[in-house]
JSON list of C-alpha atoms in Angstrom, two decimals:
[
{"chain": "A", "resi": 1, "resn": "CYS", "atom": "CA", "xyz": [-18.08, 15.60, -19.97]},
{"chain": "A", "resi": 2, "resn": "THR", "atom": "CA", "xyz": [-16.21, 14.80, -23.11]},
{"chain": "A", "resi": 3, "resn": "GLN", "atom": "CA", "xyz": [-12.99, 17.02, -21.62]},
{"chain": "A", "resi": 4, "resn": "CYS", "atom": "CA", "xyz": [-13.36, 16.07, -18.43]},
{"chain": "A", "resi": 5, "resn": "PRO", "atom": "CA", "xyz": [-10.01, 14.74, -16.75]},
{"chain": "A", "resi": 6, "resn": "LEU", "atom": "CA", "xyz": [-11.57, 11.76, -14.30]},
{"chain": "A", "resi": 7, "resn": "PRO", "atom": "CA", "xyz": [-11.34, 8.37, -15.66]},
{"chain": "A", "resi": 8, "resn": "LEU", "atom": "CA", "xyz": [-14.95, 7.93, -14.12]},
{"chain": "A", "resi": 9, "resn": "CYS", "atom": "CA", "xyz": [-17.52, 9.69, -14.32]},
{"chain": "A", "resi": 10, "resn": "ARG", "atom": "CA", "xyz": [-18.37, 11.55, -11.04]},
{"chain": "A", "resi": 11, "resn": "TYR", "atom": "CA", "xyz": [-21.91, 10.84, -10.79]},
{"chain": "A", "resi": 12, "resn": "ASP", "atom": "CA", "xyz": [-21.39, 6.99, -12.13]},
{"chain": "A", "resi": 13, "resn": "ASP", "atom": "CA", "xyz": [-19.13, 6.60, -8.88]},
{"chain": "A", "resi": 14, "resn": "PRO", "atom": "CA", "xyz": [-20.70, 5.46, -5.78]},
{"chain": "A", "resi": 15, "resn": "GLY", "atom": "CA", "xyz": [-18.20, 7.89, -4.04]},
{"chain": "A", "resi": 16, "resn": "GLY", "atom": "CA", "xyz": [-18.26, 10.62, -6.54]},
{"chain": "A", "resi": 17, "resn": "PHE", "atom": "CA", "xyz": [-15.44, 13.17, -6.66]},
{"chain": "A", "resi": 18, "resn": "ARG", "atom": "CA", "xyz": [-14.35, 12.66, -3.09]},
{"chain": "A", "resi": 19, "resn": "ASN", "atom": "CA", "xyz": [-13.41, 9.01, -3.23]},
{"chain": "A", "resi": 20, "resn": "TRP", "atom": "CA", "xyz": [-11.56, 9.33, -6.80]},
{"chain": "A", "resi": 21, "resn": "LYS", "atom": "CA", "xyz": [-9.70, 12.07, -4.51]},
{"chain": "A", "resi": 22, "resn": "ASP", "atom": "CA", "xyz": [-9.17, 10.08, -1.50]},
{"chain": "A", "resi": 23, "resn": "ARG", "atom": "CA", "xyz": [-7.55, 7.46, -3.89]},
{"chain": "A", "resi": 24, "resn": "GLU", "atom": "CA", "xyz": [-4.99, 9.71, -5.56]},
{"chain": "A", "resi": 25, "resn": "ARG", "atom": "CA", "xyz": [-4.46, 10.99, -2.01]},
{"chain": "A", "resi": 26, "resn": "ARG", "atom": "CA", "xyz": [-3.50, 6.88, -0.67]},
{"chain": "A", "resi": 27, "resn": "THR", "atom": "CA", "xyz": [-1.52, 6.42, -3.78]},
{"chain": "A", "resi": 28, "resn": "LYS", "atom": "CA", "xyz": [0.78, 9.71, -3.35]},
{"chain": "A", "resi": 29, "resn": "LEU", "atom": "CA", "xyz": [0.58, 8.50, 0.57]},
{"chain": "A", "resi": 30, "resn": "LYS", "atom": "CA", "xyz": [1.83, 4.90, -0.14]},
{"chain": "A", "resi": 31, "resn": "ALA", "atom": "CA", "xyz": [4.45, 6.23, -2.61]},
{"chain": "A", "resi": 32, "resn": "LEU", "atom": "CA", "xyz": [5.81, 8.60, 0.49]},
{"chain": "A", "resi": 33, "resn": "LEU", "atom": "CA", "xyz": [5.75, 5.69, 3.19]},
{"chain": "A", "resi": 34, "resn": "LYS", "atom": "CA", "xyz": [7.74, 3.56, 0.55]},
{"chain": "A", "resi": 35, "resn": "ALA", "atom": "CA", "xyz": [10.39, 6.17, 0.20]},
{"chain": "A", "resi": 36, "resn": "GLY", "atom": "CA", "xyz": [11.27, 6.54, 4.29]},
{"chain": "A", "resi": 37, "resn": "GLU", "atom": "CA", "xyz": [10.81, 9.97, 4.78]},
{"chain": "A", "resi": 38, "resn": "LYS", "atom": "CA", "xyz": [10.45, 11.07, 8.50]},
{"chain": "A", "resi": 39, "resn": "THR", "atom": "CA", "xyz": [7.82, 10.86, 9.34]},
{"chain": "A", "resi": 40, "resn": "THR", "atom": "CA", "xyz": [7.35, 14.85, 10.33]},
{"chain": "A", "resi": 41, "resn": "VAL", "atom": "CA", "xyz": [8.69, 15.58, 6.98]},
{"chain": "A", "resi": 42, "resn": "MET", "atom": "CA", "xyz": [6.44, 13.53, 5.59]},
{"chain": "A", "resi": 43, "resn": "VAL", "atom": "CA", "xyz": [3.36, 14.53, 7.28]},
{"chain": "A", "resi": 44, "resn": "SER", "atom": "CA", "xyz": [4.35, 18.12, 6.14]},
{"chain": "A", "resi": 45, "resn": "THR", "atom": "CA", "xyz": [5.18, 17.50, 2.85]},
{"chain": "A", "resi": 46, "resn": "MET", "atom": "CA", "xyz": [1.62, 15.66, 2.65]},
{"chain": "A", "resi": 47, "resn": "ALA", "atom": "CA", "xyz": [-0.30, 18.49, 4.34]},
{"chain": "A", "resi": 48, "resn": "ALA", "atom": "CA", "xyz": [1.10, 21.48, 2.02]},
{"chain": "A", "resi": 49, "resn": "GLU", "atom": "CA", "xyz": [0.12, 18.83, -1.18]},
{"chain": "A", "resi": 50, "resn": "PHE", "atom": "CA", "xyz": [-3.14, 18.26, -0.37]},
{"chain": "A", "resi": 51, "resn": "LYS", "atom": "CA", "xyz": [-3.74, 21.55, 0.92]},
{"chain": "A", "resi": 52, "resn": "THR", "atom": "CA", "xyz": [-4.86, 19.96, 4.50]},
{"chain": "A", "resi": 53, "resn": "THR", "atom": "CA", "xyz": [-3.83, 21.01, 7.83]},
{"chain": "A", "resi": 54, "resn": "VAL", "atom": "CA", "xyz": [-0.63, 18.80, 9.48]},
{"chain": "A", "resi": 55, "resn": "ARG", "atom": "CA", "xyz": [-3.31, 17.27, 12.30]},
{"chain": "A", "resi": 56, "resn": "GLN", "atom": "CA", "xyz": [-5.02, 16.24, 9.04]},
{"chain": "A", "resi": 57, "resn": "GLY", "atom": "CA", "xyz": [-2.50, 14.30, 7.80]},
{"chain": "A", "resi": 58, "resn": "TYR", "atom": "CA", "xyz": [-1.54, 12.69, 10.58]},
{"chain": "A", "resi": 59, "resn": "ARG", "atom": "CA", "xyz": [-5.04, 11.50, 11.27]},
{"chain": "A", "resi": 60, "resn": "ILE", "atom": "CA", "xyz": [-4.80, 10.36, 7.39]},
{"chain": "A", "resi": 61, "resn": "LEU", "atom": "CA", "xyz": [-1.55, 8.48, 8.37]},
{"chain": "A", "resi": 62, "resn": "ALA", "atom": "CA", "xyz": [-2.76, 6.57, 11.01]},
{"chain": "A", "resi": 63, "resn": "ARG", "atom": "CA", "xyz": [-5.69, 5.64, 9.07]},
{"chain": "A", "resi": 64, "resn": "GLU", "atom": "CA", "xyz": [-3.81, 4.35, 6.42]},
{"chain": "A", "resi": 65, "resn": "ARG", "atom": "CA", "xyz": [-1.35, 2.53, 8.81]},
{"chain": "A", "resi": 66, "resn": "LEU", "atom": "CA", "xyz": [-4.45, 0.71, 10.09]},
{"chain": "A", "resi": 67, "resn": "ALA", "atom": "CA", "xyz": [-5.75, -0.16, 7.21]},
{"chain": "A", "resi": 68, "resn": "GLU", "atom": "CA", "xyz": [-2.46, -2.15, 6.17]},
{"chain": "A", "resi": 69, "resn": "LEU", "atom": "CA", "xyz": [-2.70, -4.46, 9.27]}
]
């Protein structure tokens, strides 16, 4: 644990490592949204970066847009 890159221990955080990765993904997604890229390019880029499918990228995007409302 002394060389762990996580800011908070995954066992101390209620959501654990998954929650930390989701926060990181949301931060990067918001940066992409602010950059104003076209949706198809953004989702393709995001899917490749996060190693998910393009469909999952659209789901994440829709969830984030709903959260902004």
